[in-house]
GROMACS .gro file of C-alpha atoms in nm:
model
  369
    1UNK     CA    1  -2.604  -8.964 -15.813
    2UNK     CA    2  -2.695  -9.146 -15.524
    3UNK     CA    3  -2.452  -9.046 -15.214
    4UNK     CA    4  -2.248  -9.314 -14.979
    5UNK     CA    5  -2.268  -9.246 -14.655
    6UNK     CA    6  -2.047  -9.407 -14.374
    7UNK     CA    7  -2.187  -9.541 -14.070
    8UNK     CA    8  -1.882  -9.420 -13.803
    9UNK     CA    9  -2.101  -9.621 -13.499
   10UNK     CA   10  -2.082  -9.953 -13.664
   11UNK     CA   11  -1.673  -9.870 -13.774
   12UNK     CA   12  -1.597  -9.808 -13.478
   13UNK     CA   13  -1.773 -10.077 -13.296
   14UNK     CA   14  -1.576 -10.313 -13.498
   15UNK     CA   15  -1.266 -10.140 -13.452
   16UNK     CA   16  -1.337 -10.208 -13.068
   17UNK     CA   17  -1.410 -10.536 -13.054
   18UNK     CA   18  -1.040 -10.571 -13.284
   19UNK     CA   19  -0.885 -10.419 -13.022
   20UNK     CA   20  -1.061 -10.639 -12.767
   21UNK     CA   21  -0.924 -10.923 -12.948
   22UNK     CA   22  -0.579 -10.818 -12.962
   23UNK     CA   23  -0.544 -10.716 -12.603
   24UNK     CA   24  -0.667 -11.092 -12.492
   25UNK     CA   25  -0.413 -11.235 -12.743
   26UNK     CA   26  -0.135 -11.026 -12.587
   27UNK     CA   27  -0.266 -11.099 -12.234
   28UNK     CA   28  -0.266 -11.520 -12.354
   29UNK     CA   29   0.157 -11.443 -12.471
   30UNK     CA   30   0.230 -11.252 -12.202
   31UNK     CA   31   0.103 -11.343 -11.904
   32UNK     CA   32   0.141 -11.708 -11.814
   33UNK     CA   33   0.500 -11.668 -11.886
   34UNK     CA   34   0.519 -11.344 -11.660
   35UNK     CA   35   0.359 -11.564 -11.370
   36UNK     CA   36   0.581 -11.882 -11.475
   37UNK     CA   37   0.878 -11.625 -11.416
   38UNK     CA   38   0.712 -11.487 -11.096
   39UNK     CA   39   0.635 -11.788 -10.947
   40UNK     CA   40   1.006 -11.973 -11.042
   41UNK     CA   41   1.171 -11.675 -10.898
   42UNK     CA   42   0.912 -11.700 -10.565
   43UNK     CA   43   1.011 -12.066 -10.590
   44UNK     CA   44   1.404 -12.046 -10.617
   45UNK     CA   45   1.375 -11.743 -10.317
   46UNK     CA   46   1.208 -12.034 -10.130
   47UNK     CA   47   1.451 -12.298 -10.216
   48UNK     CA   48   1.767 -12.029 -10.124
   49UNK     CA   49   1.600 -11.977  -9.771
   50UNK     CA   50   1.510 -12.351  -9.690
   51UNK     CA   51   1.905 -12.433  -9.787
   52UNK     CA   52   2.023 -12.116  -9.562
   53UNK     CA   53   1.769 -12.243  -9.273
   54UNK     CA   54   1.930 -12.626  -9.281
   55UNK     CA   55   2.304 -12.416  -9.329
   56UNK     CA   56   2.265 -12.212  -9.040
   57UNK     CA   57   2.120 -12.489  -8.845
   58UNK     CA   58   2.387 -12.682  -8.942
   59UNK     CA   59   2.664 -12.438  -8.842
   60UNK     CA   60   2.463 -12.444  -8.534
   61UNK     CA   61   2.611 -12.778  -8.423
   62UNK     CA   62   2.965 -12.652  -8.558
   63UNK     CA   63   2.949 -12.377  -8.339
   64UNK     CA   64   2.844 -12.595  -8.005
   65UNK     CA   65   3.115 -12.817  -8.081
   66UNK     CA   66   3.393 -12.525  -8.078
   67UNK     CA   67   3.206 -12.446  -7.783
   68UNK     CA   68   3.274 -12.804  -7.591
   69UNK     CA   69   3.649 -12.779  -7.747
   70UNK     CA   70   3.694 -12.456  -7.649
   71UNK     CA   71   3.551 -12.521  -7.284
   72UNK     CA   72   3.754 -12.881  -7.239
   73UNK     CA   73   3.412 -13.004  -7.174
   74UNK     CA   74   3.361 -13.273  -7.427
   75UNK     CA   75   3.089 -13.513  -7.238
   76UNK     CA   76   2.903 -13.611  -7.533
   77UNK     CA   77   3.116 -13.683  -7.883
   78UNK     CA   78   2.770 -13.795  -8.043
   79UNK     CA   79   2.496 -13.620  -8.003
   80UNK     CA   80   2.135 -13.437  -8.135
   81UNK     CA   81   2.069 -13.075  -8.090
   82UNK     CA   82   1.642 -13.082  -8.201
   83UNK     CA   83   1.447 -12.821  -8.303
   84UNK     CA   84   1.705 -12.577  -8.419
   85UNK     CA   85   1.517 -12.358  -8.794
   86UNK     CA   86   1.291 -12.674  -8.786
   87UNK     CA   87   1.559 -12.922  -8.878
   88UNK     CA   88   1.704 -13.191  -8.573
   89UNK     CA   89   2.115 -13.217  -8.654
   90UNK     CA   90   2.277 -13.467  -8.571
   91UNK     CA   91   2.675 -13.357  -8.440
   92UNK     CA   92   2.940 -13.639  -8.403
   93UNK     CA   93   3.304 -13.486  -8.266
   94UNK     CA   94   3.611 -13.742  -8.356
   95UNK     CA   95   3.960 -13.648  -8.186
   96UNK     CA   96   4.230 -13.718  -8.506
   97UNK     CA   97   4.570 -13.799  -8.440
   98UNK     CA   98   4.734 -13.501  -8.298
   99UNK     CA   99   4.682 -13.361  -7.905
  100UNK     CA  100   4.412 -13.083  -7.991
  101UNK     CA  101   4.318 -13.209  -8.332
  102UNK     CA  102   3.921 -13.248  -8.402
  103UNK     CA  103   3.701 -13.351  -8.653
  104UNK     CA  104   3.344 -13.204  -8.654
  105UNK     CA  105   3.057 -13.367  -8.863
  106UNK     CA  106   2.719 -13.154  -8.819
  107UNK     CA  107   2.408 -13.272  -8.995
  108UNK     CA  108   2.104 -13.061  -9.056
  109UNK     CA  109   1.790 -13.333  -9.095
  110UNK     CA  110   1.490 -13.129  -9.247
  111UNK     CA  111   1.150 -13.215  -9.218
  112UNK     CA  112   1.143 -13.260  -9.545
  113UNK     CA  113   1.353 -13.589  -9.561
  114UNK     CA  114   1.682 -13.323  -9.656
  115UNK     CA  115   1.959 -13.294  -9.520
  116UNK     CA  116   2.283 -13.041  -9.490
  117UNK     CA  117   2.621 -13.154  -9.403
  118UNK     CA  118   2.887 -12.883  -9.256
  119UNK     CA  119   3.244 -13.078  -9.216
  120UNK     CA  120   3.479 -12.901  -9.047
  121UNK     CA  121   3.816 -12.982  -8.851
  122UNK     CA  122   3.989 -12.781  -8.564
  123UNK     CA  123   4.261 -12.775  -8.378
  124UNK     CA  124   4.183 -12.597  -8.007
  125UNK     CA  125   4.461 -12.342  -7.993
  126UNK     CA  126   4.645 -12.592  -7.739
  127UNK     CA  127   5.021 -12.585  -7.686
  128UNK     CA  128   5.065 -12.740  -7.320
  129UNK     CA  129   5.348 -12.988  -7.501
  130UNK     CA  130   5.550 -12.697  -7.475
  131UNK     CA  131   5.557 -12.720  -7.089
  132UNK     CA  132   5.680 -13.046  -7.061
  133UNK     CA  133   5.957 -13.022  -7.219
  134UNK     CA  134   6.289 -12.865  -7.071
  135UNK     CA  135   6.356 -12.690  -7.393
  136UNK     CA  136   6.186 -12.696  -7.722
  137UNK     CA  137   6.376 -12.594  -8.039
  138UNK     CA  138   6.288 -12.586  -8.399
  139UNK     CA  139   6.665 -12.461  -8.421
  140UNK     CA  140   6.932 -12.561  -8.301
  141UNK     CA  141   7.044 -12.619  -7.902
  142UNK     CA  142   7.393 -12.508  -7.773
  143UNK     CA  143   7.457 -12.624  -7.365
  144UNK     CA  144   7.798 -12.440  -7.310
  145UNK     CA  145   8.054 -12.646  -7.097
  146UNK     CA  146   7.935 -12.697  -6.705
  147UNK     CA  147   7.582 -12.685  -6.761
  148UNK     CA  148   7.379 -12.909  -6.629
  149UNK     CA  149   7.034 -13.009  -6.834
  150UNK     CA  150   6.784 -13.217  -6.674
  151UNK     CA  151   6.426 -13.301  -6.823
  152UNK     CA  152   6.363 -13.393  -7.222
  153UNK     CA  153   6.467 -13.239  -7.474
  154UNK     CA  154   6.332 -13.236  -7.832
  155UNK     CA  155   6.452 -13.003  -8.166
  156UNK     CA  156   6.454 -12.993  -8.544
  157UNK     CA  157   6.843 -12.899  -8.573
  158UNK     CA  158   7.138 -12.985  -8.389
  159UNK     CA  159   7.201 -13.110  -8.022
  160UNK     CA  160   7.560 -12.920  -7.968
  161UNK     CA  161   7.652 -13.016  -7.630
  162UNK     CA  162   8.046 -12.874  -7.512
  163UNK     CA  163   8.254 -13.095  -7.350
  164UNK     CA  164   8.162 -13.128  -6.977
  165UNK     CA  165   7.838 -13.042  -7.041
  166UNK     CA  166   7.584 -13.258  -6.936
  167UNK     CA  167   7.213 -13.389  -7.004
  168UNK     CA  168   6.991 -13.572  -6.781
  169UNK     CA  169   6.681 -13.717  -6.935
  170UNK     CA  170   6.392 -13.767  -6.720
  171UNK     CA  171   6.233 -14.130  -6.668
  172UNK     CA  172   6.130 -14.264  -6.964
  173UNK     CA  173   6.250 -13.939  -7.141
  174UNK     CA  174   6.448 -13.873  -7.459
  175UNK     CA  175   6.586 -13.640  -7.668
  176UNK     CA  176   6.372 -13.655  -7.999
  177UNK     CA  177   6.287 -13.414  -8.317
  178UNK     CA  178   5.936 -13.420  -8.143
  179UNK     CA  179   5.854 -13.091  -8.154
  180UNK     CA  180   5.517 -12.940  -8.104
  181UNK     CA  181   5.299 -12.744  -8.358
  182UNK     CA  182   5.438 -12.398  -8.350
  183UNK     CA  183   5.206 -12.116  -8.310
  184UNK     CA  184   5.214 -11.790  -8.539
  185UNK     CA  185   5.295 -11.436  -8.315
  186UNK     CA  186   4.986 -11.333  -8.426
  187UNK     CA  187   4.792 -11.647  -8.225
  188UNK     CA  188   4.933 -11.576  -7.919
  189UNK     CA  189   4.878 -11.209  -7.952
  190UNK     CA  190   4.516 -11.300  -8.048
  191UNK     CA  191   4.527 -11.482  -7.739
  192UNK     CA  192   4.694 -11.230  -7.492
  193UNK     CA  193   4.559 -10.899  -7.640
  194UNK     CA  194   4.175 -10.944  -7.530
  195UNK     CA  195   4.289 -10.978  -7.158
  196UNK     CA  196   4.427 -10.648  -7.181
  197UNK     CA  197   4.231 -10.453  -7.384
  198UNK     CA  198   3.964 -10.341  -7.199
  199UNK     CA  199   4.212 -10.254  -6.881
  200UNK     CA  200   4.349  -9.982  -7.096
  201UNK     CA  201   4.735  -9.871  -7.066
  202UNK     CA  202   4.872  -9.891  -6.740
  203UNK     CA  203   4.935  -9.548  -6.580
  204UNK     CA  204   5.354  -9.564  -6.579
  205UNK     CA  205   5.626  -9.408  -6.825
  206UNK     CA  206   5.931  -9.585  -6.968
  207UNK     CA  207   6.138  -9.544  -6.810
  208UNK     CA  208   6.007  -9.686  -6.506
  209UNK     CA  209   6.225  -9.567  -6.207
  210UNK     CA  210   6.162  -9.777  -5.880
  211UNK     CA  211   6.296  -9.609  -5.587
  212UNK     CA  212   6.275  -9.905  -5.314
  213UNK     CA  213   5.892  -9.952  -5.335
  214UNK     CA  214   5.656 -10.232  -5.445
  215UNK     CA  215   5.418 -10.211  -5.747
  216UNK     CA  216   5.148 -10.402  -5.895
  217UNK     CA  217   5.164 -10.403  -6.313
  218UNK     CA  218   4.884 -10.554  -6.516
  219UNK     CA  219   4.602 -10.646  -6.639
  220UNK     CA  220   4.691 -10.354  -6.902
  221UNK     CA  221   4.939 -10.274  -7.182
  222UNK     CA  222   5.232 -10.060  -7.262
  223UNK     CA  223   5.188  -9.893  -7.549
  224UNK     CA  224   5.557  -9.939  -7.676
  225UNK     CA  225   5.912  -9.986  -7.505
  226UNK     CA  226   5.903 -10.086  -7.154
  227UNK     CA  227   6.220 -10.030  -6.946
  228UNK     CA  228   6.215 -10.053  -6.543
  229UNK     CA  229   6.496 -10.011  -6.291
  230UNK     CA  230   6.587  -9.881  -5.981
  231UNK     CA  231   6.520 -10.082  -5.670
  232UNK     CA  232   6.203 -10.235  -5.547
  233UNK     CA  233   5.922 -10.511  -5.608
  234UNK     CA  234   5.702 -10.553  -5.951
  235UNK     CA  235   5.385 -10.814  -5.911
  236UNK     CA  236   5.224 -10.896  -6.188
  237UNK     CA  237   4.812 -10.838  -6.172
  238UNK     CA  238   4.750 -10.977  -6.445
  239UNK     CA  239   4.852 -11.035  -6.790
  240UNK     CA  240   5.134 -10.743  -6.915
  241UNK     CA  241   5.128 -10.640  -7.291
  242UNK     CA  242   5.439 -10.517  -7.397
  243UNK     CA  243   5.361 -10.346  -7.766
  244UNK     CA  244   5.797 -10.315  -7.788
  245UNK     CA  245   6.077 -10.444  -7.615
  246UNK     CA  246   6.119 -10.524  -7.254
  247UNK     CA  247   6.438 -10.428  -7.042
  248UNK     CA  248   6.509 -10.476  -6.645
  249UNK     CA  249   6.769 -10.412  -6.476
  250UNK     CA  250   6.888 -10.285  -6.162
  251UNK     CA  251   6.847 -10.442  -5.773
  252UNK     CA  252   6.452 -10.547  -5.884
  253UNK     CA  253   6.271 -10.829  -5.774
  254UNK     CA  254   5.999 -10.956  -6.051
  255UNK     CA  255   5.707 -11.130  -5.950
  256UNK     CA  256   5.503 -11.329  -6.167
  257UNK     CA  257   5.268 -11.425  -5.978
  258UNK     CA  258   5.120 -11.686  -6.193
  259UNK     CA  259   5.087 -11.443  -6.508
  260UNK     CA  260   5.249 -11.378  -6.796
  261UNK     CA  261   5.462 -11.148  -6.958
  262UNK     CA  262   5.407 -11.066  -7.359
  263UNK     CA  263   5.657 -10.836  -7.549
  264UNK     CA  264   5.539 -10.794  -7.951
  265UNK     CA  265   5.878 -10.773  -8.023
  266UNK     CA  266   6.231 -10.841  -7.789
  267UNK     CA  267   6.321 -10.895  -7.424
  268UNK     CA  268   6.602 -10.691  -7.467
  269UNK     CA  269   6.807 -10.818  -7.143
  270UNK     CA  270   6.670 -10.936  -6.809
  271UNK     CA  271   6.968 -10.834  -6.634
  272UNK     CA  272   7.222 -11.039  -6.386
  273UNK     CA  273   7.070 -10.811  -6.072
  274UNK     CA  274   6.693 -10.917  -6.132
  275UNK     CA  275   6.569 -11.171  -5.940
  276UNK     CA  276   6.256 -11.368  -6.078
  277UNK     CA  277   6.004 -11.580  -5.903
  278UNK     CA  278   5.705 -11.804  -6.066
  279UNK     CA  279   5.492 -11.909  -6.184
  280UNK     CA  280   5.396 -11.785  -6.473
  281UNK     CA  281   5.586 -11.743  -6.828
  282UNK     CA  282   5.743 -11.467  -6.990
  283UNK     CA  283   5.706 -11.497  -7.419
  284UNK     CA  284   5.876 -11.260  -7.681
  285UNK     CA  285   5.755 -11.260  -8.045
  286UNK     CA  286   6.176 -11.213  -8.139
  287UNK     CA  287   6.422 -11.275  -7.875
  288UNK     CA  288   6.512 -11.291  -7.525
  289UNK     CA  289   6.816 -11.245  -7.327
  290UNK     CA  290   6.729 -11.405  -6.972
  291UNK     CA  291   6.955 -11.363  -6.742
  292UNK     CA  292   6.833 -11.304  -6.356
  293UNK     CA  293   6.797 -11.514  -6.033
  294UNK     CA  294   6.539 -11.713  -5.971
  295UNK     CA  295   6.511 -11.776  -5.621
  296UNK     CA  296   6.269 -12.058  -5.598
  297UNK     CA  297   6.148 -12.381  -5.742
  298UNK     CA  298   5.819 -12.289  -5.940
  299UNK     CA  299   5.796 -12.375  -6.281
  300UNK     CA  300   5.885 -12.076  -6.528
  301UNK     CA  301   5.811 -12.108  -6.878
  302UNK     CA  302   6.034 -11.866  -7.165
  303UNK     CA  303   5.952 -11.833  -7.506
  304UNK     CA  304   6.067 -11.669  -7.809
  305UNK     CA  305   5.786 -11.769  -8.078
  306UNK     CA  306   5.989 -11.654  -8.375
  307UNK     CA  307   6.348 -11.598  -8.254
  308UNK     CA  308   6.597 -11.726  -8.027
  309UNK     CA  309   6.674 -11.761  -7.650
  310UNK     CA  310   6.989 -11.697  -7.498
  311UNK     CA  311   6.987 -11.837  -7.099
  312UNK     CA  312   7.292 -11.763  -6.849
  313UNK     CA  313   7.038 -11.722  -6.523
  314UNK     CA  314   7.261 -11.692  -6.203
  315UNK     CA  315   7.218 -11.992  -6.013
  316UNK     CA  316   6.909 -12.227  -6.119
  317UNK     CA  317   6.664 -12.223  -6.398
  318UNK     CA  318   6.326 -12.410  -6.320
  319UNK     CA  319   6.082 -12.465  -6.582
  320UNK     CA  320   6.097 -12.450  -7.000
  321UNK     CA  321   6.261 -12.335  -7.268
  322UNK     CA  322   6.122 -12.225  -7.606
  323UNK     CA  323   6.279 -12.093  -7.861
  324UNK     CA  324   6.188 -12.121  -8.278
  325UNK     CA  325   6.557 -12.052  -8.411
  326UNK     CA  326   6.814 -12.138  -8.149
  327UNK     CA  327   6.838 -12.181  -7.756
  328UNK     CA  328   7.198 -12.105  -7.618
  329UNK     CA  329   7.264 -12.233  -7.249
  330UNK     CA  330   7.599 -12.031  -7.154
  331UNK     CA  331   7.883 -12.202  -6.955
  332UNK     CA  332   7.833 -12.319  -6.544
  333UNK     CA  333   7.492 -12.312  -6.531
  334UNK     CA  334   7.163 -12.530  -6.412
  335UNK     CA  335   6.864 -12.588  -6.599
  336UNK     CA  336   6.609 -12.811  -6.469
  337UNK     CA  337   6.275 -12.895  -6.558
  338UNK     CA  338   6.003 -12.908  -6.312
  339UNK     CA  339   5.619 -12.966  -6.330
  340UNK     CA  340   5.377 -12.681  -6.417
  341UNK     CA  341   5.122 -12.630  -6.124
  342UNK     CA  342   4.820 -12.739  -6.223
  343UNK     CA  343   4.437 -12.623  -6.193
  344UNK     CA  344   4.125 -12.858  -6.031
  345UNK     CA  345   4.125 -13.004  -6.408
  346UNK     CA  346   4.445 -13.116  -6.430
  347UNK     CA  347   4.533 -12.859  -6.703
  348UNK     CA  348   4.877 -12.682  -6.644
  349UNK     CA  349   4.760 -12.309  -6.434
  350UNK     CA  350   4.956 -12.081  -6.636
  351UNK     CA  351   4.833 -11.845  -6.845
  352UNK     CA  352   4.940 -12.001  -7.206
  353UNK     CA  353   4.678 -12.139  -7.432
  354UNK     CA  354   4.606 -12.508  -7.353
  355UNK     CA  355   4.382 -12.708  -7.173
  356UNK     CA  356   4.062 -12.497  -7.098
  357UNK     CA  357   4.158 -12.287  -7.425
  358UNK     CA  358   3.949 -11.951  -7.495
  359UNK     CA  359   4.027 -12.000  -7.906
  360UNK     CA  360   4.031 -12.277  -8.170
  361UNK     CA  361   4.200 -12.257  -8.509
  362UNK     CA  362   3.965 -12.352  -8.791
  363UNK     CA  363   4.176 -12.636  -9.042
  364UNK     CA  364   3.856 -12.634  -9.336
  365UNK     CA  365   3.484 -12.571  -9.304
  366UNK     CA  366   3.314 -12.711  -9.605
  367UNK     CA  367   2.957 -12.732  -9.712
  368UNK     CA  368   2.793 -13.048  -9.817
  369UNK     CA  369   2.419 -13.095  -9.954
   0.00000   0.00000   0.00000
């Protein structure tokens, strides 16, 4: 019988080349799309970061432009910042109706031939309207008989003048539902809080006992209620953050000093004895019961941002009123408005946000390819 013999070599060179064959057809399915999928991925990656390069640039002439608002120092309300992630953009500033109101156009031009558009309007965190106005109510305003009122007035509820009473307008002045934008507590507290916060609390307890001496209060903070009495002098150093409510009373002479006062939540009672001199302003976030001397002239500006004011100063009142709910102007009593000093700009000097402004509230910020 003859015998079959296998020849293994020749098998397995066959099986080989089969192999050979099968790998190359795998490699021909597989790997064009793996480097279609690498190089779409490499290409969207690209794609994300040109966009982001022409965004940021583009929020790049926001940003100057909050800048200029910010600083008062609008010279230019057209202009081209070049060279900024390789794109030139193009920023145009339009003031809208409204003191403090801005639209902002920034335009990211690629080299490319693209573009990015960021759109965004602000209003500078500006209330100086406040300061021109003898009082300014989104309430109502009570003048108890004998009072005398002179300077505008303007409110969102009712004028409730007593009998005998008496309002003076100003030249060319009214009394009107005019009332400014009305800022949140937590804006002015945005405001007020940074120019404290790195002085730390000031060094003094509540209560704070004077005992015929002089003392100098601020920049710094009390962290909660601040009560002083006694006798003696209090000048402001700076800005005062009151993180409670604020009582004086006593034989105590408060000087501004051109700063302010800020209480987080109530003046409690500025009492008959106190006697107060400007400038400078003294705002509550709730309300305030004024009630001292002031024994000069210099403009004075009160407000309570989210409560009401109750005035019966001894004597004179010179400055503004501001009060959200209600102002009340108790019986035999003279309230007159007088102009805010003012700083080499022309912007009122006291230290309320307006004019040279350190903050801007953003309206919308969209972005358009």
């Amino acid at each position: 019988m003859k015998k079959f013999i296998a020849d293994f070599g020749k098998t397995q060179q066959g099986m080989v080349l089969v192999y050979v064959t099968l790998v190359l057809v795998l490699a021909i399915l597989v790997i064009p799309p793996i480097l279609q999928f690498g190089f779409g991925a490499h290409r969207s990656a690209q794609i994300r970061e040109d966009r982001l390069l022409k965004v940021y640039a583009a929020d790049t002439g926001i940003e100057d432009a909050y800048f200029r608002i910010i600083a008062g120092n609008i010279t230019d309300w057209d202009y081209t910042i070049p060279g900024v992630n390789g794109s030139d953009v193009h920023v145009k500033i339009e003031k809208k109706t409204g003191k403090g109101t801005y639209l902002i156009t920034s335009t990211a031009n690629n080299w490319d031939g693209t573009t990015t558009t960021i759109e965004s309007q602000t209003g500078a965190l500006n209330f100086n309207d406040f300061l021109y106005n003898v009082m300014s109510s989104q309430g109502d305003i009570k003048i108890a008989p004998g009072s005398y009122v002179y300077g505008n007035v303007t409110l969102n509820g009712k004028f409730v003048p007593k009998s005998s009473s008496s309002v003076i307008l100003e030249s060319g002045g009214n009394i009107s539902n005019n009332v400014p934008d009305w800022p949140d507590p937590g804006e002015l507290a945005d405001h007020y809080w940074p120019q404290v916060e790195s002085a730390g609390p000031i060094p003094y307890t509540s209560p704070l006992t004077l005992t015929e001496e002089s003392i100098t209060l601020g920049p710094g903070y009390i962290d909660g209620n601040l009560e002083i009495g006694g006798q003696g002098t209090v000048t402001l150093g700076g800005t005062l953050y009151v993180k409670g409510n604020l009582n004086v009373s006593g034989p105590v002479r408060l000087e501004l000093n051109g700063h302010t006062i800020y209480v987080e939540v109530s003046v409690d009672k500025i009492f008959q004895e106190v006697t107060i001199s400007g400038p400078g302003a003294i705002i509550a976030e709730i309300d305030v019961h004024f009630l001292p001397h002031q024994d000069s002239e210099e403009f004075i500006f009160v407000m309570s941002v989210d409560g009401r004011i109750k005035l019966n100063p001894q004597g004179s009142f010179f400055g503004s009123l501001a009060g959200i709910a209600e102002i009340e102007i108790l019986a035999g009593y003279h309230l007159e408005w007088v102009p805010p000093p003012e700083d080499e700009n022309g912007d009122p000097a006291i230290n309320f946000p307006g004019g040279a402004c350190t903050t801007v509230r953003v309206l919308y910020y969209i972005i358009r390819d």
